[in-house]
């Protein structure tokens, strides 16, 4: 044993490259261990350690509540003139709607301006306007807002008021504001249909509409339940007896009868309603066995409830 070891050692001294041969089996064992570990843990190795980000689609925005209103037509040529009346009106509207960001002095330092990026426009600085300083440009900014900024579209301010605010900003804050050409005004008129005026129909949020429909139907269902209960409690009456015999689902049957009133005054309509789509309409096959007298009794009996 000792001999062999000595021999190997001396051979190694002569030829150090042989060391690789000795190391080789170890490499093999290490490789195999890693391989086996990998295979036995394939499940967790393959699994992504970073969970995928799913966009939350559960939150949706609903339609805004809009009051019906009629927007008076506007003559763009005359509204281009900043009368005192318009400017005064603009001043009030500006204080109420714009000063929180743009500041009472128009320099963009209002209390709500902090942290806004981009910052609200300083109207006294005439560089880098996105839409521009002309009356038509400011009108467009108010109609459409500025994408990707705190400057929203002011839908609820009617056109005449938008012009009033724009005049106020121009006369009060902007040094030497550029004038509109008649072409500018004509183009603005075309874009926003200003000379035609507009009737804005009322709109309610979808969620509110659904609530309305549900509550309306709830009262129908409640009424139907009351009728079914009343018939159920009316043990002695012949009409109630016939009704109970010919119905498969009394609530459905009553719902059918409350859905339209054409059957009330015409027995033939009544018979038609009950004998078409039997089973789906809440009645059963017994209706085909009713005598003429039975029909009349049932008809007269049910009429009282609707
Ligand atoms: C919530 C804050 C906020 C309010 C309120 C606000 N704005 Fe702005 N406004 C901004 C910001 C922010 C900008 C800059 C947008 C940009 O540069 O992208 C801006 C830009 C503008 C501009 C410059 C558009 C251009 O061409 O660069 C005008 C004009 C303007 N606003 C008018 C108004 C008027 C009029 C009102 C009131 C009806 C108003 N803003 C209310 C935040 C506001």
GROMACS .gro file of C-alpha atoms and ligand atoms in nm:
model
  349
    1UNK     CA    1   0.000   0.000   0.000
    2UNK     CA    2   0.272   0.238   0.110
    3UNK     CA    3   0.471   0.137  -0.193
    4UNK     CA    4   0.195   0.219  -0.435
    5UNK     CA    5   0.137   0.555  -0.272
    6UNK     CA    6   0.508   0.639  -0.290
    7UNK     CA    7   0.517   0.538  -0.652
    8UNK     CA    8   0.217   0.754  -0.739
    9UNK     CA    9   0.374   1.046  -0.556
   10UNK     CA   10   0.702   1.017  -0.742
   11UNK     CA   11   0.521   0.984  -1.074
   12UNK     CA   12   0.324   1.296  -0.987
   13UNK     CA   13   0.644   1.486  -0.920
   14UNK     CA   14   0.771   1.389  -1.262
   15UNK     CA   15   0.446   1.464  -1.439
   16UNK     CA   16   0.215   1.707  -1.246
   17UNK     CA   17  -0.044   1.679  -1.525
   18UNK     CA   18  -0.148   1.343  -1.378
   19UNK     CA   19  -0.313   1.528  -1.088
   20UNK     CA   20  -0.604   1.606  -1.318
   21UNK     CA   21  -0.667   1.236  -1.357
   22UNK     CA   22  -0.696   1.198  -0.981
   23UNK     CA   23  -0.929   1.491  -0.945
   24UNK     CA   24  -1.155   1.366  -1.223
   25UNK     CA   25  -1.358   1.113  -1.013
   26UNK     CA   26  -1.434   1.386  -0.758
   27UNK     CA   27  -1.560   1.617  -1.028
   28UNK     CA   28  -1.782   1.335  -1.149
   29UNK     CA   29  -1.928   1.282  -0.801
   30UNK     CA   30  -1.992   1.655  -0.750
   31UNK     CA   31  -2.157   1.681  -1.091
   32UNK     CA   32  -2.378   1.381  -1.022
   33UNK     CA   33  -2.483   1.521  -0.681
   34UNK     CA   34  -2.585   1.852  -0.832
   35UNK     CA   35  -2.772   1.667  -1.108
   36UNK     CA   36  -2.965   1.448  -0.867
   37UNK     CA   37  -3.044   1.746  -0.644
   38UNK     CA   38  -3.171   1.938  -0.945
   39UNK     CA   39  -3.392   1.654  -1.065
   40UNK     CA   40  -3.542   1.588  -0.723
   41UNK     CA   41  -3.619   1.958  -0.672
   42UNK     CA   42  -3.735   2.021  -1.027
   43UNK     CA   43  -4.065   2.152  -0.899
   44UNK     CA   44  -3.933   2.441  -0.698
   45UNK     CA   45  -3.635   2.513  -0.927
   46UNK     CA   46  -3.862   2.558  -1.226
   47UNK     CA   47  -4.108   2.772  -1.037
   48UNK     CA   48  -4.066   3.143  -1.085
   49UNK     CA   49  -3.943   3.306  -0.771
   50UNK     CA   50  -4.088   3.644  -0.874
   51UNK     CA   51  -4.468   3.631  -0.889
   52UNK     CA   52  -4.608   3.769  -1.214
   53UNK     CA   53  -4.771   4.108  -1.180
   54UNK     CA   54  -5.133   4.093  -1.279
   55UNK     CA   55  -5.304   4.411  -1.368
   56UNK     CA   56  -5.603   4.478  -1.150
   57UNK     CA   57  -5.893   4.488  -1.392
   58UNK     CA   58  -6.153   4.479  -1.115
   59UNK     CA   59  -6.167   4.855  -1.080
   60UNK     CA   60  -6.349   5.025  -1.360
   61UNK     CA   61  -6.455   5.382  -1.395
   62UNK     CA   62  -6.824   5.449  -1.436
   63UNK     CA   63  -6.995   5.715  -1.645
   64UNK     CA   64  -7.010   6.049  -1.468
   65UNK     CA   65  -7.339   6.200  -1.361
   66UNK     CA   66  -7.434   6.466  -1.615
   67UNK     CA   67  -7.722   6.704  -1.577
   68UNK     CA   68  -7.924   6.776  -1.886
   69UNK     CA   69  -7.843   7.122  -2.012
   70UNK     CA   70  -7.866   7.328  -2.322
   71UNK     CA   71  -7.554   7.510  -2.430
   72UNK     CA   72  -7.636   7.838  -2.601
   73UNK     CA   73  -7.480   7.902  -2.943
   74UNK     CA   74  -7.180   8.132  -2.953
   75UNK     CA   75  -7.076   8.393  -3.206
   76UNK     CA   76  -6.698   8.352  -3.212
   77UNK     CA   77  -6.631   8.692  -3.365
   78UNK     CA   78  -6.808   8.884  -3.090
   79UNK     CA   79  -6.682   8.667  -2.806
   80UNK     CA   80  -6.328   8.739  -2.925
   81UNK     CA   81  -6.374   9.086  -2.776
   82UNK     CA   82  -6.276   9.095  -2.405
   83UNK     CA   83  -6.561   9.306  -2.268
   84UNK     CA   84  -6.555   9.411  -1.902
   85UNK     CA   85  -6.851   9.187  -1.839
   86UNK     CA   86  -6.669   8.880  -1.975
   87UNK     CA   87  -6.348   8.959  -1.788
   88UNK     CA   88  -6.536   9.009  -1.458
   89UNK     CA   89  -6.715   8.680  -1.505
   90UNK     CA   90  -6.381   8.518  -1.590
   91UNK     CA   91  -6.226   8.654  -1.273
   92UNK     CA   92  -6.484   8.482  -1.053
   93UNK     CA   93  -6.461   8.155  -1.242
   94UNK     CA   94  -6.081   8.169  -1.229
   95UNK     CA   95  -6.080   8.214  -0.849
   96UNK     CA   96  -6.320   7.926  -0.803
   97UNK     CA   97  -6.167   7.676  -1.045
   98UNK     CA   98  -5.810   7.763  -1.135
   99UNK     CA   99  -5.643   7.966  -0.861
  100UNK     CA  100  -5.589   7.660  -0.641
  101UNK     CA  101  -5.316   7.552  -0.884
  102UNK     CA  102  -5.228   7.853  -1.095
  103UNK     CA  103  -5.238   8.095  -0.801
  104UNK     CA  104  -5.443   8.413  -0.755
  105UNK     CA  105  -5.159   8.602  -0.922
  106UNK     CA  106  -5.134   8.355  -1.213
  107UNK     CA  107  -4.775   8.252  -1.145
  108UNK     CA  108  -4.860   7.887  -1.079
  109UNK     CA  109  -4.802   7.892  -0.703
  110UNK     CA  110  -5.148   7.800  -0.576
  111UNK     CA  111  -5.183   7.578  -0.267
  112UNK     CA  112  -5.260   7.269  -0.478
  113UNK     CA  113  -4.956   7.321  -0.701
  114UNK     CA  114  -4.708   7.163  -0.460
  115UNK     CA  115  -4.581   6.829  -0.589
  116UNK     CA  116  -4.741   6.858  -0.933
  117UNK     CA  117  -4.510   6.747  -1.213
  118UNK     CA  118  -4.525   6.918  -1.457
  119UNK     CA  119  -4.594   7.222  -1.242
  120UNK     CA  120  -4.895   7.441  -1.324
  121UNK     CA  121  -4.820   7.702  -1.584
  122UNK     CA  122  -4.696   8.040  -1.477
  123UNK     CA  123  -4.912   8.262  -1.701
  124UNK     CA  124  -4.670   8.552  -1.671
  125UNK     CA  125  -4.394   8.347  -1.837
  126UNK     CA  126  -4.446   8.338  -2.213
  127UNK     CA  127  -4.204   8.052  -2.292
  128UNK     CA  128  -4.281   7.684  -2.363
  129UNK     CA  129  -4.660   7.691  -2.374
  130UNK     CA  130  -4.794   7.359  -2.500
  131UNK     CA  131  -5.114   7.476  -2.671
  132UNK     CA  132  -5.036   7.846  -2.673
  133UNK     CA  133  -5.152   8.182  -2.541
  134UNK     CA  134  -5.407   8.282  -2.805
  135UNK     CA  135  -5.769   8.286  -2.694
  136UNK     CA  136  -5.840   7.984  -2.917
  137UNK     CA  137  -5.542   7.797  -2.768
  138UNK     CA  138  -5.655   7.850  -2.409
  139UNK     CA  139  -6.007   7.752  -2.513
  140UNK     CA  140  -5.867   7.425  -2.652
  141UNK     CA  141  -5.671   7.362  -2.330
  142UNK     CA  142  -5.992   7.399  -2.130
  143UNK     CA  143  -6.186   7.171  -2.366
  144UNK     CA  144  -5.930   6.895  -2.383
  145UNK     CA  145  -5.696   6.934  -2.085
  146UNK     CA  146  -5.327   6.856  -2.118
  147UNK     CA  147  -5.246   6.487  -2.133
  148UNK     CA  148  -5.024   6.349  -1.859
  149UNK     CA  149  -5.059   6.649  -1.631
  150UNK     CA  150  -5.285   6.781  -1.356
  151UNK     CA  151  -5.454   7.002  -1.615
  152UNK     CA  152  -5.785   6.827  -1.677
  153UNK     CA  153  -6.056   6.897  -1.936
  154UNK     CA  154  -6.318   7.130  -1.788
  155UNK     CA  155  -6.633   6.965  -1.926
  156UNK     CA  156  -6.861   7.123  -1.672
  157UNK     CA  157  -6.769   7.480  -1.766
  158UNK     CA  158  -6.985   7.588  -2.061
  159UNK     CA  159  -6.821   7.746  -2.369
  160UNK     CA  160  -6.911   8.106  -2.286
  161UNK     CA  161  -6.756   8.070  -1.941
  162UNK     CA  162  -6.444   7.912  -2.091
  163UNK     CA  163  -6.401   8.222  -2.308
  164UNK     CA  164  -6.457   8.444  -2.005
  165UNK     CA  165  -6.180   8.270  -1.807
  166UNK     CA  166  -5.944   8.276  -2.105
  167UNK     CA  167  -6.002   8.653  -2.144
  168UNK     CA  168  -5.935   8.707  -1.776
  169UNK     CA  169  -5.605   8.515  -1.790
  170UNK     CA  170  -5.498   8.701  -2.103
  171UNK     CA  171  -5.585   9.051  -1.984
  172UNK     CA  172  -5.466   9.001  -1.628
  173UNK     CA  173  -5.153   8.785  -1.644
  174UNK     CA  174  -5.012   8.741  -1.995
  175UNK     CA  175  -4.790   9.027  -2.112
  176UNK     CA  176  -4.875   9.121  -2.476
  177UNK     CA  177  -5.102   8.826  -2.547
  178UNK     CA  178  -5.107   8.721  -2.916
  179UNK     CA  179  -5.433   8.790  -3.105
  180UNK     CA  180  -5.652   8.544  -3.293
  181UNK     CA  181  -5.693   8.567  -3.667
  182UNK     CA  182  -6.041   8.525  -3.812
  183UNK     CA  183  -5.925   8.190  -3.948
  184UNK     CA  184  -5.833   8.079  -3.595
  185UNK     CA  185  -6.184   8.166  -3.479
  186UNK     CA  186  -6.351   7.994  -3.774
  187UNK     CA  187  -6.145   7.681  -3.715
  188UNK     CA  188  -6.234   7.680  -3.345
  189UNK     CA  189  -6.601   7.716  -3.433
  190UNK     CA  190  -6.578   7.418  -3.668
  191UNK     CA  191  -6.390   7.203  -3.419
  192UNK     CA  192  -6.629   7.253  -3.131
  193UNK     CA  193  -6.954   7.342  -3.314
  194UNK     CA  194  -6.973   7.663  -3.115
  195UNK     CA  195  -7.220   7.849  -3.336
  196UNK     CA  196  -7.465   7.558  -3.323
  197UNK     CA  197  -7.503   7.525  -2.950
  198UNK     CA  198  -7.577   7.186  -2.805
  199UNK     CA  199  -7.836   6.993  -2.609
  200UNK     CA  200  -7.658   6.775  -2.357
  201UNK     CA  201  -7.880   6.488  -2.247
  202UNK     CA  202  -7.871   6.379  -1.885
  203UNK     CA  203  -7.659   6.079  -1.804
  204UNK     CA  204  -7.641   5.869  -1.492
  205UNK     CA  205  -7.371   5.620  -1.391
  206UNK     CA  206  -7.435   5.259  -1.500
  207UNK     CA  207  -7.421   5.143  -1.136
  208UNK     CA  208  -7.699   5.385  -1.045
  209UNK     CA  209  -7.907   5.269  -1.344
  210UNK     CA  210  -7.869   4.906  -1.235
  211UNK     CA  211  -7.981   4.994  -0.882
  212UNK     CA  212  -8.288   5.164  -1.023
  213UNK     CA  213  -8.382   4.865  -1.239
  214UNK     CA  214  -8.328   4.625  -0.948
  215UNK     CA  215  -8.540   4.831  -0.710
  216UNK     CA  216  -8.817   4.864  -0.969
  217UNK     CA  217  -8.816   4.488  -1.024
  218UNK     CA  218  -8.804   4.428  -0.653
  219UNK     CA  219  -9.141   4.594  -0.611
  220UNK     CA  220  -9.283   4.376  -0.894
  221UNK     CA  221  -9.152   4.063  -0.725
  222UNK     CA  222  -9.288   4.175  -0.389
  223UNK     CA  223  -9.627   4.240  -0.541
  224UNK     CA  224  -9.628   3.898  -0.708
  225UNK     CA  225  -9.538   3.733  -0.377
  226UNK     CA  226  -9.827   3.910  -0.205
  227UNK     CA  227 -10.073   3.786  -0.467
  228UNK     CA  228  -9.945   3.428  -0.440
  229UNK     CA  229  -9.979   3.442  -0.061
  230UNK     CA  230 -10.329   3.585  -0.083
  231UNK     CA  231 -10.440   3.304  -0.318
  232UNK     CA  232 -10.271   3.051  -0.096
  233UNK     CA  233 -10.462   3.172   0.209
  234UNK     CA  234 -10.790   3.178   0.023
  235UNK     CA  235 -10.865   2.808   0.081
  236UNK     CA  236 -11.243   2.822   0.051
  237UNK     CA  237 -11.268   2.996  -0.287
  238UNK     CA  238 -11.328   2.794  -0.602
  239UNK     CA  239 -11.102   3.021  -0.810
  240UNK     CA  240 -10.809   2.966  -0.572
  241UNK     CA  241 -10.862   2.590  -0.592
  242UNK     CA  242 -10.846   2.597  -0.973
  243UNK     CA  243 -10.540   2.823  -0.969
  244UNK     CA  244 -10.353   2.588  -0.736
  245UNK     CA  245 -10.446   2.291  -0.954
  246UNK     CA  246 -10.324   2.442  -1.281
  247UNK     CA  247 -10.000   2.603  -1.163
  248UNK     CA  248  -9.659   2.443  -1.149
  249UNK     CA  249  -9.482   2.754  -1.022
  250UNK     CA  250  -9.739   3.002  -0.883
  251UNK     CA  251  -9.492   3.291  -0.854
  252UNK     CA  252  -9.392   3.255  -1.218
  253UNK     CA  253  -9.757   3.232  -1.319
  254UNK     CA  254  -9.842   3.553  -1.133
  255UNK     CA  255  -9.533   3.723  -1.280
  256UNK     CA  256  -9.657   3.633  -1.629
  257UNK     CA  257  -9.998   3.784  -1.558
  258UNK     CA  258  -9.850   4.103  -1.415
  259UNK     CA  259  -9.620   4.147  -1.714
  260UNK     CA  260  -9.909   4.265  -1.935
  261UNK     CA  261 -10.273   4.348  -1.886
  262UNK     CA  262 -10.421   4.242  -2.223
  263UNK     CA  263 -10.573   3.928  -2.065
  264UNK     CA  264 -10.780   4.114  -1.806
  265UNK     CA  265 -11.074   4.215  -2.019
  266UNK     CA  266 -11.072   3.930  -2.269
  267UNK     CA  267 -11.119   3.572  -2.163
  268UNK     CA  268 -10.985   3.450  -2.499
  269UNK     CA  269 -10.658   3.637  -2.435
  270UNK     CA  270 -10.645   3.491  -2.087
  271UNK     CA  271 -10.683   3.138  -2.220
  272UNK     CA  272 -10.418   3.204  -2.482
  273UNK     CA  273 -10.171   3.333  -2.222
  274UNK     CA  274 -10.213   3.032  -1.997
  275UNK     CA  275 -10.206   2.767  -2.267
  276UNK     CA  276  -9.903   2.894  -2.462
  277UNK     CA  277  -9.566   2.777  -2.339
  278UNK     CA  278  -9.714   2.571  -2.061
  279UNK     CA  279  -9.452   2.476  -1.800
  280UNK     CA  280  -9.229   2.767  -1.893
  281UNK     CA  281  -9.507   3.009  -1.805
  282UNK     CA  282  -9.558   2.872  -1.455
  283UNK     CA  283  -9.876   2.677  -1.539
  284UNK     CA  284  -9.906   2.302  -1.602
  285UNK     CA  285 -10.090   2.065  -1.836
  286UNK     CA  286 -10.400   2.072  -1.619
  287UNK     CA  287 -10.496   2.396  -1.797
  288UNK     CA  288 -10.593   2.188  -2.101
  289UNK     CA  289 -10.848   2.000  -1.892
  290UNK     CA  290 -11.036   2.309  -1.770
  291UNK     CA  291 -11.403   2.334  -1.863
  292UNK     CA  292 -11.558   2.651  -2.000
  293UNK     CA  293 -11.703   2.728  -1.657
  294UNK     CA  294 -11.365   2.669  -1.492
  295UNK     CA  295 -11.204   2.921  -1.727
  296UNK     CA  296 -11.464   3.184  -1.645
  297UNK     CA  297 -11.431   3.129  -1.270
  298UNK     CA  298 -11.050   3.141  -1.284
  299UNK     CA  299 -11.051   3.448  -1.508
  300UNK     CA  300 -11.288   3.641  -1.284
  301UNK     CA  301 -11.101   3.532  -0.976
  302UNK     CA  302 -10.754   3.636  -1.095
  303UNK     CA  303 -10.873   3.970  -1.238
  304UNK     CA  304 -10.935   4.093  -0.887
  305UNK     CA  305 -10.566   4.081  -0.803
  306UNK     CA  306 -10.423   4.282  -1.090
  307LIG     C1  307  -5.498   7.061  -1.038
  307LIG     C2  308  -5.422   7.176  -1.076
  307LIG     C3  309  -5.474   7.263  -1.189
  307LIG     C4  310  -5.593   7.332  -1.195
  307LIG     C5  311  -5.704   7.336  -1.090
  307LIG     C6  312  -5.593   7.403  -1.320
  307LIG     N1  313  -5.476   7.378  -1.389
  307LIG    FE1  314  -5.420   7.461  -1.564
  307LIG     N2  315  -5.249   7.358  -1.560
  307LIG     C7  316  -5.211   7.272  -1.460
  307LIG     C8  317  -5.085   7.212  -1.494
  307LIG     C9  318  -5.009   7.110  -1.411
  307LIG    C10  319  -5.047   7.267  -1.618
  307LIG    C11  320  -4.920   7.239  -1.697
  307LIG    C12  321  -4.943   7.126  -1.796
  307LIG    C13  322  -4.821   7.098  -1.878
  307LIG     O1  323  -4.737   7.187  -1.893
  307LIG     O2  324  -4.814   6.985  -1.928
  307LIG    C14  325  -5.152   7.358  -1.655
  307LIG    C15  326  -5.150   7.434  -1.771
  307LIG    C16  327  -5.248   7.524  -1.805
  307LIG    C17  328  -5.242   7.610  -1.921
  307LIG    C18  329  -5.128   7.617  -2.022
  307LIG    C19  330  -5.153   7.531  -2.142
  307LIG    C20  331  -5.037   7.541  -2.241
  307LIG     O3  332  -5.064   7.575  -2.355
  307LIG     O4  333  -4.924   7.512  -2.202
  307LIG    C21  334  -5.355   7.686  -1.919
  307LIG    C22  335  -5.394   7.791  -2.021
  307LIG    C23  336  -5.430   7.646  -1.804
  307LIG     N3  337  -5.361   7.549  -1.737
  307LIG    C24  338  -5.549   7.703  -1.769
  307LIG    C25  339  -5.623   7.664  -1.658
  307LIG    C26  340  -5.752   7.719  -1.625
  307LIG    C27  341  -5.822   7.828  -1.702
  307LIG    C28  342  -5.794   7.656  -1.513
  307LIG    C29  343  -5.926   7.674  -1.441
  307LIG    C30  344  -6.046   7.649  -1.518
  307LIG    C31  345  -5.691   7.563  -1.475
  307LIG     N4  346  -5.589   7.570  -1.565
  307LIG    C32  347  -5.696   7.483  -1.362
  307LIG    C33  348  -5.279   7.243  -1.344
  307LIG    C34  349  -5.402   7.292  -1.312
   0.00000   0.00000   0.00000
